Each structure stands twice: as C-alpha cells, then as structure tokens.
Amino acid sequence: MSQNNTNPVLGTRINVDDVSKEYSLQNNDSLEVLADISFTIEAQGFTCLLGPSGCGKSTLMNLIAGLDSPTSGSIRLENEKDDATVAFVFQEPRLLDWRTVRENLKFGLRAMGVSKDEWESRIDTYLSLVGLLDFADDYPQSLSGGMKQRVALARAMAVESDVILMDEPFSSLDEITARELRRDLVEIWETEDKTILFVTHDPLEAAYLSEQIVVLSQRPASVVGDYAIDIPRPREIDDRELAKISKRCIDDLRDHI
Amino acid sequence: MATTRNSTESSSTLGTFVRTTFQGAIFYRLLAVLVFLALWEIASLFFLKNFLPQVGTIAARIWVLYSSGAFFVQLADTLRRVFVGFFFAYTISILLGIWMGMNEKIEKFFEILVLIGISIPGLGFIIVAIIWFGISEVTAYTSVFVLATPLIIFNFWKGSQAIDTDLIEMANAFQASRWMILREVLLPSLVPYMLAAARFGLSASWKVTVLVELLALNSGVGYMINQQFQEYSIVGVMAWMFGFTIVMMAIEFGILKTIERWATKWRSDQRISQPELL
C-alpha cells in the first residue's frame, strides 16, 4: 500500500504484563474481571483472544485501547514512535446512519486528527480495499450487514493506526458473509503493517485468522493457553489442522470451567 | 472482494416500491376523507339543517371566508399567538430535555414537575391567565407556554432515552472531541425526536390558542368561532373550525413533512416511524 510513504506505519508490539482489573460494585463488593493476565503480541502480528462470552475480553480491549486503566499490572504498546494509535472495529458496524459511507470514514479521520489534505485519498484507498468504492456516496441503511461491517473496517483502516482492535466483528453476520470477510481481512492484513488483536468466541475462526491464539478462561479471566499458529496461508476453514487447533482450545476452555 | 454495484439495482427497486406505497398512502388518505364526508352528507339528510348542515353548505361558507380575505385577517392573529407561544415552549423544552438527558440529578428534579405540568387542566390554567393578564396577547402566550412546555419536554425526553450509546462509545474509541460527539452523533440522533416533539407541541399550542381566543380575546379564529356561536350559526362555527383545520393540515403536510423528509433523507425506507399526533 503506497500511502505508507507519507505516514509510515511502524510495527507495534503489545505487551500485556500481569494485568488485573476489578470493578467496585455498589454494595462495597468488587467484581474481578481480569486476573493476572500476561501475553505479548509481536509487531505486525495477528492475534486472537479466544474466550467464552462475558469473560472480560472486551474489558481487556478497552484497557489496551487506553479507554480504561488496569487495577494492577501494565500494558505497553511499543514501537519506534513511542506513541501507538489504536482503531476499533466493533461487533456492530456502529456507523452514523445520517452520513454517507464517505462521511463516515471522514468522521474517523477527523476525530483522530488526520490532516484534511489526506482525507479524500485515504477514503478512496481504503474503500477500494474493502471493495466498496462504488458505494461511497450511499447511506448505510441501503447496505447489507456484511457491507456495513466492511465500511466499519475501512473506517478503522483509514486512520492508519498502528493497532486495530476488533471485537467479534463477524459474529452477527451469516456464515457465508463472515467467511468472505475473514478471507478479505487476512488479505488486507498481509498487505498492511498492522498489529491486529481480534476478539472471538469461535475457536475455528481464531485458528483460521491468526498467528497466535490466547485462550482466556471464564471470569475472572486468566490465560489458559497461548499458541503460535504456523499453518501456511492461504488457509482453508475446513482444514483438519485448523480443526485440531480448535479442539485444543476447546479442551483448554473445558478444563477451566 | 466480490461486492459489485449489483445491489444498487435492488435499491432502486426498493425506491420504486417506496414511491408506489407512498402514492398508495396518498390514495388511502384521500379515500378516508371522502368516506368521512360522504357519511356526513348521508347523515345530514336525517337531521335539521340547523343541527347538521350539509357538506356543501359548509364548503361554500369556507370559500366565502377564504376568498373575502376575512379569514386570513383573523388567522394571522391566531398563528402569531400559536407560533410565539410555541417558539418559547419549544426552545426551552429542547434545551431542558437535552440537559435532563445529560444529567441524572436534573432529570430527577424536573421529572415530577413535567408530570405535574402534563396533568394541569388546560382550561383551568387559561382562566388563571385571564385573571392575571386580562384581555391581552400575554394571556395567549403564557397559556401556550405553560401548557405546551411540559408536553413537549415529556415527548422529547421519553424519545431521547432511546439514544444509541454504542455510537457514543464508538466516537470515544476514535477519540472524538466532546464538541464533535455533540454535533455529529448526539444532535443528529435527536432530530427524529425533535420533530415528533415539534408536531406534538404545535398541535397542543393551537388548541390552547383557540381556547384562549374564544374565552378572552377579541380577534382570531377562536374569537370568530365564539361570535358565530353567539349568533347560533352552526354553519359559521363549523366553517371557521374546518377552515382552520385545513390550514393546520397544510402546515403539517407542507412544512413539517418537508422538514422531516429532508432531515431523514438517509433513511432507506423513507418511512417515518414517529407517532403522528396532530
């Protein structure tokens, strides 16, 4: 991707060190969500956080994004710039329905303080990357669920952050559309120098997508498995090797219920 | 990426679908009015003219009122009272509604006042206002303001509770400033509720205005209705009443619907999901 000349995206390592998070409840109790979590995501890595629903994966994402701070432990986003930017893709597209696709991308660019001269070229680049350039001036409500999620992906890519955090982005799509988007996401990741952290509760999806799977237990979440996935790409979702990895992750989870 | 422009075809079929249903809506609206008028006409055959006049008689009288210009002299006074009262009621309501939405203490403080305000009998307050301000414009403005404000706040605030907090979370994740969140996320999400509240408030405002004119003022549509009543002219009362209704419908379809279509042009279905309360 040529736009990297103007704003080089450097590889960013994410270091999660002994992180715990507690919330205090009204009746003087506290709710422990994360317990002593440690793992490292290599620069330009694609890591999946796998865990049961409600285990605190989203909390961990917010901590990494800096939207919240841990009770103890530290999270470091390490790169040469000393300052890593983060972009989000959520489970729902979360688009502004009253703005066109193009304007939705502008919203992210403006919010993140990207210089105005770059907006149009970035929008064109990333909309064509997700295959939606023809729909730039359409309103989100005229798009399908899969297309909306592509717009959300383009919005996150366009700010050219060092890290992209994705919180179960394909879980509310039908399986056919989800497969298509997973394949596209891997293609995009291979051409961009980004670190991606992808939260999912689907072990097969994790095995298909990632270089590394970090398995989290139920709440309070702790790391119960950390695997490097070195199956060559392009991968097939019904590959038996992926099924084996998926089974191992499920066994990890079952042991810790 | 397999997505092609194909689906625009389906969106233009959707467009045709919307257009035809919209035309369908106009058809059924006209049909409903015609059926009502026909039933009235039939009913009028069984009653004395002084009890239920024929549709044609009323229409002819409305025509006379309109074409002589007499109607519009009175209408101007009425509309001024409606819009001045409504303007203050609406501005205060939207500001207070947003404040209540942002601050839980403010919400709790004003909630009971709003509920009490809704429960005040309109006629009762109008009489109090007449005692305070006499035969004066202030009586109309105050009555509209006091009676419409709680209704508008209630309507707007209940609607705005449905606002999507996911979008605010998204904006925060992209580090949007507070100003940007207000302008790009909150205000646009509030627009449909602001429109619903405007429609609701306007209908409350003109009902109050006509009542004030009828009881205490010496001009306006309400005053003329009272005058026709003094003369025992049911044709006159109905002509002023329906003559005014036609104007309010013109405002509804000519102005409010246009604003609504413009403000919600992003809706793919263009169907308005708000309650129509006029």
Coordinates of C-alpha atoms in Angstrom, one line a residue:
Chain A
M1 CA 0.0 0.0 0.0
S2 CA 1.7 3.1 -1.2
Q3 CA 0.1 5.6 1.2
N4 CA 2.5 4.4 3.8
N5 CA 5.2 6.7 2.2
T6 CA 3.6 9.8 3.7
N7 CA 2.9 8.3 7.1
P8 CA 5.0 5.2 7.8
V9 CA 3.1 2.7 9.9
L10 CA 5.7 1.1 12.2
G11 CA 5.3 -2.3 13.6
T12 CA 3.9 -2.2 17.2
R13 CA 4.4 -4.8 19.8
I14 CA 1.8 -5.1 22.5
N15 CA 3.0 -6.2 25.9
V16 CA 0.4 -7.2 28.5
D17 CA 2.1 -7.7 31.8
D18 CA 0.3 -9.2 34.8
V19 CA -2.8 -7.2 34.3
S20 CA -5.7 -7.4 36.7
K21 CA -9.0 -5.4 36.6
E22 CA -11.5 -5.1 39.4
Y23 CA -14.7 -3.1 39.4
S24 CA -16.2 -1.9 42.6
L25 CA -19.9 -2.6 43.0
Q26 CA -22.4 -0.5 44.9
N27 CA -22.6 -2.8 47.9
N28 CA -18.9 -2.4 48.7
D29 CA -18.2 -5.7 46.8
S30 CA -15.9 -5.8 43.9
L31 CA -16.1 -7.7 40.7
E32 CA -12.8 -9.3 39.5
V33 CA -12.9 -9.4 35.7
L34 CA -9.3 -10.0 34.7
A35 CA -6.8 -11.9 36.9
D36 CA -3.0 -11.6 36.3
I37 CA -3.1 -11.7 32.5
S38 CA 0.2 -11.7 30.6
F39 CA 0.9 -12.2 26.9
T40 CA 2.8 -10.5 24.1
I41 CA 1.7 -9.7 20.6
E42 CA 4.6 -9.4 18.2
A43 CA 4.8 -6.4 15.9
Q44 CA 2.6 -6.8 12.8
G45 CA 1.1 -9.9 14.4
F46 CA -2.4 -11.1 14.1
T47 CA -3.6 -12.4 17.5
C48 CA -7.0 -13.8 18.5
L49 CA -8.2 -13.5 22.1
L50 CA -10.5 -16.6 22.5
G51 CA -12.8 -16.9 25.4
P52 CA -16.4 -17.6 26.5
S53 CA -18.9 -14.8 26.2
G54 CA -18.8 -12.4 29.1
C55 CA -15.3 -13.4 30.2
G56 CA -13.9 -9.9 30.1
K57 CA -12.4 -9.9 26.6
S58 CA -14.0 -6.5 25.8
T59 CA -12.6 -5.1 29.1
L60 CA -9.2 -6.2 28.1
M61 CA -9.6 -4.5 24.7
N62 CA -10.6 -1.2 26.4
L63 CA -7.5 -1.4 28.6
I64 CA -5.3 -1.9 25.5
A65 CA -7.0 0.9 23.7
G66 CA -6.3 3.1 26.8
L67 CA -10.1 3.8 27.3
D68 CA -9.8 2.4 30.8
S69 CA -6.8 1.6 33.1
P70 CA -5.9 -1.7 34.8
T71 CA -6.2 -2.1 38.6
S72 CA -2.7 -3.6 38.6
G73 CA -0.1 -4.6 36.0
S74 CA 0.8 -2.7 32.9
I75 CA 0.1 -2.6 29.2
R76 CA 2.7 -1.3 26.8
L77 CA 2.3 -0.6 23.1
E78 CA 5.9 -0.5 22.0
N79 CA 7.1 1.0 18.7
E80 CA 9.8 3.4 17.4
K81 CA 7.4 6.4 17.6
D82 CA 6.9 5.9 21.3
D83 CA 3.2 6.6 20.7
A84 CA 0.9 4.0 19.2
T85 CA -2.6 4.8 17.8
V86 CA -5.4 2.4 18.1
A87 CA -8.5 1.9 15.9
F88 CA -11.6 -0.1 16.7
V89 CA -14.0 -2.4 14.8
F90 CA -17.0 -3.4 16.9
Q91 CA -19.4 -6.3 16.9
E92 CA -22.0 -4.0 15.3
P93 CA -20.9 -1.7 12.4
R94 CA -21.7 1.4 14.6
L95 CA -22.0 3.7 11.6
L96 CA -23.6 7.1 11.6
D97 CA -26.8 6.4 9.6
W98 CA -27.3 10.0 8.7
R99 CA -23.9 10.2 7.0
T100 CA -22.8 8.6 3.7
V101 CA -20.2 5.9 3.7
R102 CA -17.6 8.5 2.7
E103 CA -18.6 10.9 5.5
N104 CA -18.5 8.0 8.0
L105 CA -14.8 7.5 7.1
K106 CA -14.3 11.2 7.4
F107 CA -15.7 11.1 10.9
G108 CA -12.9 8.7 12.0
L109 CA -10.2 10.7 10.2
R110 CA -11.3 14.0 11.7
A111 CA -11.8 12.5 15.2
M112 CA -8.3 11.1 15.1
G113 CA -6.8 14.4 13.9
V114 CA -5.7 13.3 10.4
S115 CA -4.7 16.2 8.2
K116 CA -7.6 17.3 5.9
D117 CA -5.5 17.0 2.7
E118 CA -5.2 13.3 3.1
W119 CA -8.9 12.5 3.7
E120 CA -10.0 12.0 0.1
S121 CA -7.1 9.8 -1.0
R122 CA -7.3 7.7 2.1
I123 CA -11.1 7.2 1.7
D124 CA -10.6 6.1 -1.9
T125 CA -7.8 3.8 -1.0
Y126 CA -9.5 2.0 1.9
L127 CA -12.9 1.9 0.3
S128 CA -11.5 0.2 -2.7
L129 CA -9.5 -2.1 -0.3
V130 CA -12.8 -3.4 1.1
G131 CA -14.4 -3.3 -2.3
L132 CA -16.9 -0.6 -1.6
L133 CA -15.6 2.4 -3.6
D134 CA -18.8 2.4 -5.7
F135 CA -20.9 2.8 -2.6
A136 CA -19.0 5.8 -1.2
D137 CA -22.0 8.2 -1.5
D138 CA -24.7 5.7 -0.3
Y139 CA -26.2 5.9 3.1
P140 CA -25.5 2.9 5.4
Q141 CA -29.1 1.9 5.6
S142 CA -29.1 0.9 2.0
L143 CA -26.2 -1.5 2.5
S144 CA -26.3 -5.2 3.7
G145 CA -24.9 -6.2 7.1
G146 CA -21.7 -7.5 5.6
M147 CA -21.2 -4.3 3.6
K148 CA -21.7 -2.2 6.7
Q149 CA -19.1 -4.2 8.5
R150 CA -16.7 -3.6 5.6
V151 CA -17.3 0.1 5.9
A152 CA -16.5 -0.2 9.7
L153 CA -13.3 -2.0 8.7
A154 CA -12.4 0.7 6.2
R155 CA -13.1 3.4 8.8
A156 CA -10.7 1.7 11.2
M157 CA -8.1 1.1 8.4
A158 CA -8.3 4.7 7.1
V159 CA -6.9 6.3 10.3
E160 CA -3.8 4.2 9.7
S161 CA -3.4 3.4 13.3
D162 CA -0.6 1.1 14.5
V163 CA -3.0 -1.3 16.1
I164 CA -6.5 -2.4 15.1
L165 CA -8.7 -3.9 17.8
M166 CA -11.6 -6.0 16.6
D167 CA -14.4 -7.1 19.0
E168 CA -16.2 -10.1 17.5
P169 CA -16.7 -8.1 14.3
F170 CA -18.2 -11.0 12.3
S171 CA -20.2 -12.8 14.9
S172 CA -23.5 -11.3 13.9
L173 CA -23.1 -12.0 10.2
D174 CA -24.3 -15.1 8.4
E175 CA -21.6 -17.7 7.9
I176 CA -21.2 -17.2 4.2
T177 CA -20.6 -13.5 4.5
A178 CA -18.4 -14.0 7.6
R179 CA -16.2 -16.3 5.6
E180 CA -15.8 -13.9 2.8
L181 CA -14.9 -11.1 5.3
R182 CA -12.4 -13.3 7.1
R183 CA -10.6 -14.1 3.9
D184 CA -10.6 -10.4 2.9
L185 CA -9.3 -9.4 6.4
V186 CA -6.4 -11.8 6.1
E187 CA -5.6 -10.4 2.7
I188 CA -5.6 -6.9 3.9
W189 CA -3.6 -7.7 7.0
E190 CA -0.9 -9.4 4.8
T191 CA -0.5 -6.2 2.7
E192 CA -0.6 -3.7 5.7
D193 CA 2.0 -3.5 8.5
K194 CA -0.6 -3.6 11.3
T195 CA -0.9 -5.4 14.5
I196 CA -4.4 -6.8 14.8
L197 CA -6.0 -8.0 18.0
F198 CA -9.2 -9.9 17.3
V199 CA -11.6 -11.0 20.0
T200 CA -13.8 -14.0 19.3
H201 CA -15.6 -16.9 21.0
D202 CA -15.3 -19.0 17.9
P203 CA -12.1 -21.2 18.1
L204 CA -12.2 -22.2 14.4
E205 CA -12.4 -18.6 13.4
A206 CA -9.4 -17.9 15.7
A207 CA -7.4 -20.7 14.1
Y208 CA -8.2 -19.6 10.6
L209 CA -7.3 -16.0 11.1
S210 CA -4.5 -15.7 13.5
E211 CA -0.8 -16.2 14.1
Q212 CA -1.3 -16.5 17.8
I213 CA -4.3 -17.6 19.9
V214 CA -4.5 -16.5 23.5
V215 CA -7.2 -18.5 25.3
L216 CA -8.9 -16.9 28.3
S217 CA -10.9 -18.7 31.0
Q218 CA -14.2 -17.7 32.3
R219 CA -14.5 -14.7 34.7
P220 CA -12.2 -13.7 36.3
A221 CA -10.3 -14.3 33.1
S222 CA -6.8 -15.7 33.1
V223 CA -4.7 -17.0 30.3
V224 CA -5.2 -20.8 30.0
G225 CA -3.5 -21.3 26.6
D226 CA -1.1 -19.3 24.3
Y227 CA -0.4 -20.9 20.9
A228 CA 1.5 -19.9 17.9
I229 CA -0.3 -20.9 14.7
D230 CA 2.1 -21.5 11.9
I231 CA -0.1 -23.1 9.3
P232 CA 0.8 -21.7 5.9
R233 CA -1.6 -19.3 4.2
P234 CA -3.9 -19.2 2.4
R235 CA -5.7 -21.4 4.8
E236 CA -9.0 -23.3 4.3
I237 CA -11.5 -23.0 7.1
D238 CA -12.3 -26.8 6.9
D239 CA -8.6 -27.7 7.0
R240 CA -8.1 -30.6 9.5
E241 CA -5.1 -28.8 11.1
L242 CA -7.4 -25.9 12.0
A243 CA -9.9 -28.3 13.5
K244 CA -7.1 -29.8 15.7
I245 CA -6.2 -26.4 17.0
S246 CA -9.8 -25.5 17.5
K247 CA -10.2 -28.7 19.5
R248 CA -7.2 -28.0 21.7
C249 CA -8.5 -24.5 22.5
I250 CA -11.9 -26.0 23.4
D251 CA -10.2 -28.6 25.7
D252 CA -8.3 -25.7 27.4
L253 CA -11.6 -23.9 28.0
R254 CA -13.3 -27.1 29.3
D255 CA -10.6 -27.7 31.8
H256 CA -11.1 -24.3 33.3
I257 CA -14.9 -24.0 33.6
Chain B
M1 CA -13.7 -8.5 -3.0
A2 CA -16.9 -9.8 -4.5
T3 CA -19.1 -6.9 -3.8
T4 CA -20.3 -5.3 -7.0
R5 CA -22.6 -2.5 -7.9
N6 CA -25.4 -5.1 -8.4
S7 CA -27.2 -4.3 -5.3
T8 CA -28.0 -0.8 -6.4
E9 CA -30.4 -2.4 -8.7
S10 CA -32.2 -3.8 -5.7
S11 CA -32.1 -0.5 -4.0
S12 CA -33.7 1.2 -7.0
T13 CA -36.4 -1.5 -7.0
L14 CA -36.7 -0.5 -3.3
G15 CA -37.1 3.1 -4.4
T16 CA -39.9 2.2 -6.8
F17 CA -41.5 0.2 -4.0
V18 CA -41.3 3.1 -1.7
R19 CA -42.7 5.5 -4.3
T20 CA -45.7 3.3 -5.1
T21 CA -46.5 2.8 -1.4
F22 CA -46.2 6.5 -0.8
Q23 CA -48.6 7.1 -3.6
G24 CA -50.7 4.4 -2.0
A25 CA -50.7 6.3 1.2
I26 CA -52.0 9.4 -0.5
F27 CA -54.7 7.3 -2.1
Y28 CA -55.9 5.9 1.2
R29 CA -55.7 9.3 2.9
L30 CA -58.0 10.8 0.2
L31 CA -60.3 7.8 0.3
A32 CA -60.6 8.2 4.1
V33 CA -61.5 11.9 3.9
L34 CA -64.0 11.2 1.1
V35 CA -65.7 8.4 3.0
F36 CA -66.0 10.6 6.1
L37 CA -67.5 13.4 4.0
A38 CA -69.9 11.0 2.3
L39 CA -71.1 9.6 5.7
W40 CA -71.6 13.2 6.9
E41 CA -73.6 14.1 3.8
I42 CA -75.8 11.0 4.3
A43 CA -76.3 11.8 8.0
S44 CA -77.2 15.4 7.2
L45 CA -80.2 14.1 5.2
F46 CA -81.7 12.9 8.5
F47 CA -81.2 16.0 10.6
L48 CA -82.3 19.6 10.6
K49 CA -80.1 22.0 8.7
N50 CA -79.5 23.9 11.9
F51 CA -78.2 20.8 13.6
L52 CA -76.0 19.2 11.0
P53 CA -75.6 21.2 7.8
Q54 CA -74.7 19.6 4.5
V55 CA -71.0 19.4 3.5
G56 CA -71.7 21.7 0.5
T57 CA -73.1 24.5 2.7
I58 CA -70.0 24.5 5.0
A59 CA -67.6 24.3 2.0
A60 CA -69.4 27.3 0.4
R61 CA -69.1 29.3 3.6
I62 CA -65.4 28.4 3.9
W63 CA -64.9 29.5 0.4
V64 CA -66.6 32.8 1.1
L65 CA -64.4 33.3 4.2
Y66 CA -61.2 32.5 2.3
S67 CA -62.0 34.5 -0.8
S68 CA -63.1 37.6 1.0
G69 CA -59.9 37.6 2.9
A70 CA -61.8 38.0 6.2
F71 CA -60.5 34.6 7.3
F72 CA -56.8 35.4 6.9
V73 CA -57.0 38.6 8.9
Q74 CA -58.1 36.5 11.9
L75 CA -55.8 33.6 11.0
A76 CA -52.8 35.9 11.1
D77 CA -53.6 36.8 14.8
T78 CA -54.1 33.2 15.7
L79 CA -51.0 31.9 14.0
R80 CA -48.9 34.7 15.6
R81 CA -50.1 33.6 19.0
V82 CA -49.5 29.9 18.2
F83 CA -46.0 30.4 17.0
V84 CA -44.8 32.9 19.6
G85 CA -46.0 30.7 22.4
F86 CA -44.7 27.6 20.7
F87 CA -41.3 29.1 19.9
F88 CA -40.6 29.8 23.6
A89 CA -42.1 26.5 24.7
Y90 CA -40.1 24.5 22.1
T91 CA -36.8 26.2 22.7
I92 CA -37.0 25.8 26.5
S93 CA -38.2 22.2 26.1
I94 CA -35.4 21.0 23.8
L95 CA -32.7 22.7 25.9
L96 CA -34.1 21.3 29.1
G97 CA -34.7 17.9 27.5
I98 CA -31.1 17.7 26.5
W99 CA -29.9 18.8 29.9
M100 CA -32.2 16.2 31.6
G101 CA -30.7 13.6 29.2
M102 CA -27.2 14.5 30.2
N103 CA -27.6 14.9 33.9
E104 CA -29.4 12.4 36.2
K105 CA -29.9 14.9 39.0
I106 CA -31.5 17.4 36.7
E107 CA -33.6 14.7 35.2
K108 CA -34.9 13.6 38.7
F109 CA -35.5 17.2 39.6
F110 CA -37.6 18.1 36.6
E111 CA -39.3 14.8 36.1
I112 CA -42.1 15.4 38.7
L113 CA -42.6 19.0 37.6
V114 CA -43.1 17.8 34.0
L115 CA -45.6 15.1 35.1
I116 CA -47.5 17.7 37.2
G117 CA -47.4 20.1 34.2
I118 CA -48.9 17.5 31.9
S119 CA -51.7 16.9 34.4
I120 CA -52.8 20.6 34.8
P121 CA -56.3 21.0 33.2
G122 CA -55.7 23.4 30.3
L123 CA -58.9 25.3 30.7
G124 CA -58.2 25.9 34.4
F125 CA -54.8 27.5 33.6
I126 CA -56.3 29.6 30.8
I127 CA -58.8 31.1 33.3
V128 CA -56.0 31.8 35.8
A129 CA -54.0 33.5 33.0
I130 CA -57.1 35.6 32.0
I131 CA -57.4 36.8 35.7
W132 CA -53.7 37.7 35.7
F133 CA -53.2 39.3 32.3
G134 CA -56.8 40.2 31.2
I135 CA -57.7 40.6 27.5
S136 CA -54.1 40.7 26.2
E137 CA -51.7 38.9 24.0
V138 CA -49.7 37.9 27.1
T139 CA -52.6 35.7 28.2
A140 CA -52.3 33.7 25.0
Y141 CA -48.5 33.5 25.0
T142 CA -48.4 32.5 28.7
S143 CA -51.1 29.9 28.4
V144 CA -49.5 28.2 25.3
F145 CA -46.1 28.3 27.0
V146 CA -47.2 26.8 30.3
L147 CA -49.5 24.2 28.8
A148 CA -47.3 23.1 25.9
T149 CA -43.9 23.1 27.5
P150 CA -44.4 20.0 29.8
L151 CA -46.0 18.1 26.9
I152 CA -43.1 18.8 24.6
I153 CA -40.5 18.0 27.2
F154 CA -42.2 14.7 28.1
N155 CA -42.5 13.7 24.4
F156 CA -38.9 14.7 23.6
W157 CA -37.3 13.3 26.7
K158 CA -39.0 9.9 26.5
G159 CA -37.9 9.6 22.9
S160 CA -34.4 10.7 23.5
Q161 CA -33.9 8.0 26.2
A162 CA -33.8 5.5 23.2
I163 CA -30.5 7.0 22.0
D164 CA -27.8 4.6 20.9
T165 CA -24.9 4.7 23.4
D166 CA -22.9 2.3 21.2
L167 CA -22.3 5.2 18.8
I168 CA -21.0 7.4 21.6
E169 CA -18.7 4.6 22.6
M170 CA -17.5 4.3 19.0
A171 CA -16.9 8.1 18.9
N172 CA -14.9 7.9 22.1
A173 CA -12.9 5.0 20.8
F174 CA -11.9 7.2 17.8
Q175 CA -11.0 10.0 20.3
A176 CA -13.7 12.4 19.0
S177 CA -13.9 15.6 20.9
R178 CA -17.0 16.4 23.0
W179 CA -18.0 19.0 20.5
M180 CA -17.7 16.5 17.7
I181 CA -19.8 14.0 19.6
L182 CA -22.4 16.6 20.3
R183 CA -22.6 17.8 16.7
E184 CA -22.1 14.6 14.7
V185 CA -23.6 12.0 16.9
L186 CA -26.0 13.3 19.6
L187 CA -27.8 16.1 17.7
P188 CA -28.5 14.1 14.6
S189 CA -29.8 11.2 16.7
L190 CA -32.1 13.6 18.4
V191 CA -33.6 15.0 15.2
P192 CA -36.4 12.5 14.8
Y193 CA -37.4 13.1 18.4
M194 CA -37.2 16.8 18.0
L195 CA -39.5 16.6 15.0
A196 CA -42.0 14.4 16.8
A197 CA -42.0 16.8 19.8
A198 CA -42.5 19.8 17.4
R199 CA -45.5 18.2 15.8
F200 CA -46.9 17.3 19.2
G201 CA -46.2 20.7 20.7
L202 CA -47.7 22.6 17.7
S203 CA -51.0 20.7 17.9
A204 CA -51.2 21.5 21.7
S205 CA -50.3 25.1 21.0
W206 CA -53.1 25.8 18.5
K207 CA -55.7 24.1 20.6
V208 CA -54.8 26.2 23.6
T209 CA -54.7 29.4 21.5
V210 CA -58.1 28.9 20.0
L211 CA -59.5 28.3 23.5
V212 CA -57.9 31.5 24.9
E213 CA -59.3 33.5 21.9
L214 CA -62.7 32.0 22.5
L215 CA -62.7 32.9 26.2
A216 CA -60.8 36.2 26.4
L217 CA -59.6 37.8 23.2
N218 CA -61.3 39.9 20.6
S219 CA -59.7 38.6 17.5
G220 CA -58.5 35.3 16.0
V221 CA -60.1 32.1 14.8
G222 CA -61.3 31.2 18.3
Y223 CA -62.9 34.6 18.8
M224 CA -64.8 34.2 15.5
I225 CA -66.0 30.7 16.4
N226 CA -67.4 32.3 19.6
Q227 CA -69.0 35.1 17.7
Q228 CA -70.7 32.6 15.3
F229 CA -71.9 30.7 18.4
Q230 CA -73.4 33.8 19.8
E231 CA -75.4 34.1 16.6
Y232 CA -76.4 30.5 16.8
S233 CA -74.9 29.9 13.4
I234 CA -73.7 26.3 13.2
V235 CA -72.6 26.8 9.6
G236 CA -70.4 29.7 10.8
V237 CA -68.9 27.7 13.7
M238 CA -68.1 24.8 11.5
A239 CA -66.8 26.9 8.7
W240 CA -64.3 28.6 11.0
M241 CA -63.4 25.4 12.7
F242 CA -62.8 23.4 9.5
G243 CA -61.3 26.4 7.7
F244 CA -58.7 26.5 10.4
T245 CA -58.2 22.7 10.3
I246 CA -57.4 22.9 6.6
V247 CA -54.7 25.5 7.3
M248 CA -53.2 23.3 10.1
M249 CA -53.1 20.3 7.7
A250 CA -51.4 22.5 5.1
I251 CA -48.7 23.4 7.7
E252 CA -48.4 19.7 8.6
F253 CA -48.0 18.4 5.1
G254 CA -46.4 21.5 3.5
I255 CA -43.9 22.3 6.2
L256 CA -43.4 19.6 8.8
K257 CA -43.4 16.7 6.4
T258 CA -41.0 18.6 4.1
I259 CA -38.6 19.2 7.0
E260 CA -39.0 15.6 8.1
R261 CA -38.2 14.2 4.6
W262 CA -35.2 16.5 4.3
A263 CA -33.9 15.6 7.8
T264 CA -34.3 11.9 7.4
K265 CA -33.3 11.6 3.8
W266 CA -30.7 9.0 4.8
R267 CA -33.5 6.6 5.8
S268 CA -33.6 3.9 3.1
D269 CA -37.3 3.2 3.6
Q270 CA -38.2 7.0 4.0
R271 CA -41.0 5.7 6.2
I272 CA -41.5 7.8 9.3
S273 CA -41.6 5.7 12.5
Q274 CA -42.8 8.5 14.7
P275 CA -46.2 8.8 16.1
E276 CA -48.3 11.2 14.1
L277 CA -50.1 13.1 16.8
L278 CA -51.7 16.0 15.1

